[in-house]
Amino acid sequence: DAGVIQSPRHEVTEMGQEVTLRCKPISGHDYLFWYRQTMMRGLELLIYFNNNVPIDDSGMPEDRFSAKMPNASFSTLKIQPSEPRDSAVYFCASSLATGGFHEQFFGPGTRLTVL
Amino acid sequence: AQSVTQLDSHVSVSEGTPVLLRCNYSSSYSPSLFWYVQHPNKGLQLLLKYTSAATLVKGINGFEAEFKKSETSFHLTKPSAHMSDAAEYFCVVSDKRRFGAGTRLTVKP
């Protein structure tokens, strides 16, 4: 398996523009997670899905952020409009389960820079 | 609720000396615990996990961790540091939503 795939790897955009980050989880994994990593706040969970259904989106910073999982092999995280403070590395991860001993597999991340 | 606390934000060791990265957890039941490593500009990779089968867990790259229920700790150790161990290390509790703040390991030549 190719692992978790994220695209793009780098994104530079201007304030006010819409940004869409994409993730393909490992085939067969039931859970998908979106994280944001910054120097100031560390690794923060934004939202996670179970069987394509959002379970907990309490980490989504504000209404400018939205996430979807239209099918088991694809998810998007959208920021509209983007702001400079959204600059961060965004990770997608997938796992077989959220509890117990199942590990998460992380993608390489998308480095977002909002000018 | 479950949570983890990584006691050191930064640890610096010399190459060839032991490594100790500390993690304490809080859980109302017996947890599963994980250590992940993140090398610069990379994603996170699992080092090892505790799932109650054995209290001493061996992971990749010579790392190991010991689960101590009485101390609610799951510290990560390695007998001899290598330059390639320089990275950020994260302790995570069962539900995998709660990551520790991370410990940055620096290895000096």
XYZ file of C-alpha atoms in Angstrom:
224
model
C 0.000 0.000 0.000
C 1.214 3.507 -0.776
C 0.275 4.817 2.639
C -1.732 7.946 3.291
C -1.487 10.317 0.367
C -1.872 14.064 0.694
C -1.908 16.747 -1.929
C -0.607 19.249 -2.546
C 2.590 18.960 -0.514
C 3.056 22.699 -0.515
C 0.540 25.463 -1.050
C 1.171 29.164 -1.122
C -1.837 31.417 -1.457
C -2.954 34.925 -0.729
C -5.238 35.986 2.049
C -8.870 35.650 1.105
C -8.375 32.820 -1.352
C -9.991 29.422 -1.015
C -7.678 26.534 -0.184
C -8.499 22.842 -0.582
C -6.336 20.120 0.897
C -6.815 16.526 -0.153
C -6.259 13.182 1.481
C -6.473 9.568 0.410
C -6.438 7.207 3.412
C -5.082 3.685 3.468
C -7.535 1.287 1.910
C -9.656 -0.500 4.502
C -9.147 2.035 7.258
C -12.363 3.152 8.907
C -11.107 6.326 10.554
C -9.671 9.466 9.065
C -8.197 12.355 11.016
C -7.176 15.900 10.084
C -4.524 17.610 12.211
C -2.892 21.018 12.108
C 0.639 21.564 13.371
C 2.146 24.930 14.302
C 5.032 25.965 16.473
C 2.735 27.787 18.856
C -0.018 25.205 19.305
C 1.692 21.934 18.447
C -0.359 19.145 16.896
C -4.092 19.825 17.070
C -6.867 17.498 16.016
C -9.302 19.371 13.793
C -11.838 16.698 12.905
C -12.157 12.969 12.478
C -14.455 10.688 10.497
C -15.658 7.153 11.037
C -16.950 5.366 7.948
C -17.136 8.715 6.133
C -19.248 10.337 8.857
C -17.825 13.252 10.854
C -17.694 12.224 14.500
C -15.978 15.106 16.247
C -15.354 18.479 14.666
C -14.854 20.381 17.897
C -11.299 21.185 16.890
C -12.254 23.022 13.743
C -11.189 26.596 14.469
C -14.099 28.449 12.908
C -16.651 28.443 10.159
C -14.025 29.189 7.560
C -12.900 25.600 7.899
C -14.906 22.691 6.522
C -14.131 19.034 5.885
C -15.843 16.381 3.848
C -15.429 12.705 3.175
C -17.615 11.814 0.193
C -16.346 8.229 0.087
C -13.999 5.869 1.886
C -11.007 6.794 -0.239
C -11.095 10.568 -0.268
C -11.369 13.528 2.070
C -10.949 17.272 1.723
C -10.234 20.076 4.137
C -11.275 23.458 2.846
C -10.461 26.916 4.139
C -12.510 29.774 2.764
C -11.456 32.534 3.015
C -7.906 31.822 4.090
C -6.008 34.060 6.512
C -2.286 34.346 7.343
C -2.869 32.721 10.736
C -3.958 29.554 8.926
C -0.370 29.007 7.838
C 0.627 25.609 9.209
C 1.338 22.034 8.245
C -1.850 20.020 7.855
C -1.665 16.273 8.353
C -4.119 13.604 7.435
C -4.014 10.244 9.214
C -6.017 7.045 9.016
C -6.469 4.020 11.247
C -8.506 0.857 11.641
C -10.050 2.107 14.877
C -9.838 5.060 17.174
C -9.613 3.138 20.408
C -7.487 0.245 21.497
C -4.177 -0.598 19.979
C -4.655 0.421 16.378
C -2.021 2.896 15.320
C -2.518 5.907 13.121
C -0.729 6.183 9.818
C 0.151 9.729 8.872
C 0.519 11.326 5.506
C 3.513 13.526 4.688
C 1.540 16.698 5.335
C 0.637 19.806 3.365
C 2.597 22.929 4.212
C 0.245 25.873 3.783
C 1.481 29.421 3.602
C -1.066 32.222 3.449
C 0.426 35.573 2.501
C -11.073 11.691 30.117
C -7.651 10.707 28.931
C -4.609 12.915 28.531
C -0.833 12.830 28.386
C 1.832 15.198 29.660
C 5.294 15.259 28.193
C 7.462 16.626 30.926
C 10.250 18.062 28.806
C 9.834 20.258 25.767
C 13.478 19.846 24.810
C 16.100 17.228 25.645
C 19.714 17.450 24.550
C 22.130 14.524 24.753
C 25.525 13.659 23.375
C 25.893 10.942 20.791
C 26.409 7.590 22.465
C 24.766 8.561 25.747
C 21.358 7.349 26.992
C 18.100 8.992 26.032
C 15.134 9.486 28.376
C 11.944 11.178 27.185
C 9.267 11.393 29.839
C 5.524 10.948 29.465
C 2.833 10.773 32.131
C -0.724 9.831 31.352
C -4.111 10.258 32.908
C -6.791 7.672 32.281
C -9.751 6.268 34.136
C -9.059 2.819 32.739
C -6.104 0.870 31.447
C -4.962 2.785 28.395
C -3.134 1.972 25.217
C -0.139 4.258 24.797
C 1.965 5.143 21.792
C 5.150 6.973 20.965
C 5.513 8.598 17.569
C 8.569 10.245 16.035
C 8.621 13.120 13.585
C 11.795 13.913 11.727
C 12.180 17.431 10.316
C 9.737 18.162 7.525
C 8.287 14.668 7.706
C 5.084 13.050 8.869
C 4.735 11.107 12.104
C 5.868 7.508 12.367
C 4.992 4.977 15.056
C 7.926 4.055 17.303
C 6.155 1.661 19.631
C 2.881 0.949 21.382
C 1.710 -0.474 24.685
C -1.421 -2.595 24.605
C -1.243 -4.388 27.989
C 0.509 -7.494 26.672
C 3.820 -6.599 28.315
C 4.894 -3.617 30.367
C 8.249 -3.278 28.600
C 7.727 -2.510 24.962
C 10.426 -2.570 22.329
C 10.135 -0.393 19.267
C 12.072 0.482 16.192
C 15.575 1.950 16.084
C 16.517 0.600 19.522
C 13.881 2.533 21.466
C 11.866 1.014 24.255
C 9.319 2.198 26.811
C 8.089 0.858 30.117
C 4.504 1.139 31.270
C 4.353 1.856 35.006
C 0.812 1.936 36.269
C 1.791 2.973 39.791
C 3.547 6.025 38.410
C 1.153 6.576 35.482
C 4.196 6.865 33.278
C 5.306 5.623 29.876
C 8.832 6.974 29.455
C 10.781 6.397 26.253
C 14.412 5.307 26.485
C 17.328 4.341 24.309
C 20.688 3.152 25.648
C 22.836 5.024 23.150
C 21.769 8.042 21.121
C 22.586 8.357 17.460
C 22.692 11.533 15.432
C 19.775 10.249 13.369
C 17.584 10.178 16.492
C 17.331 13.968 16.456
C 13.615 14.590 15.977
C 10.359 15.501 17.714
C 8.775 12.768 19.817
C 5.090 12.565 20.737
C 3.373 10.509 23.410
C -0.263 9.596 22.656
C -3.006 7.969 24.717
C -5.479 5.341 23.537
C -8.048 7.278 21.652
C -5.264 8.825 19.595
C -6.874 12.206 19.599
C -4.765 13.554 22.410
C -1.147 14.083 21.544
C 1.391 15.335 24.020
C 3.022 18.663 23.327
C 6.089 16.902 22.005
C 9.708 16.668 23.086
C 12.412 17.861 20.760
C 15.493 15.656 20.998
C 18.817 17.175 20.042
C 21.869 14.929 19.689
C 25.267 16.569 19.927
C 28.313 15.070 18.243
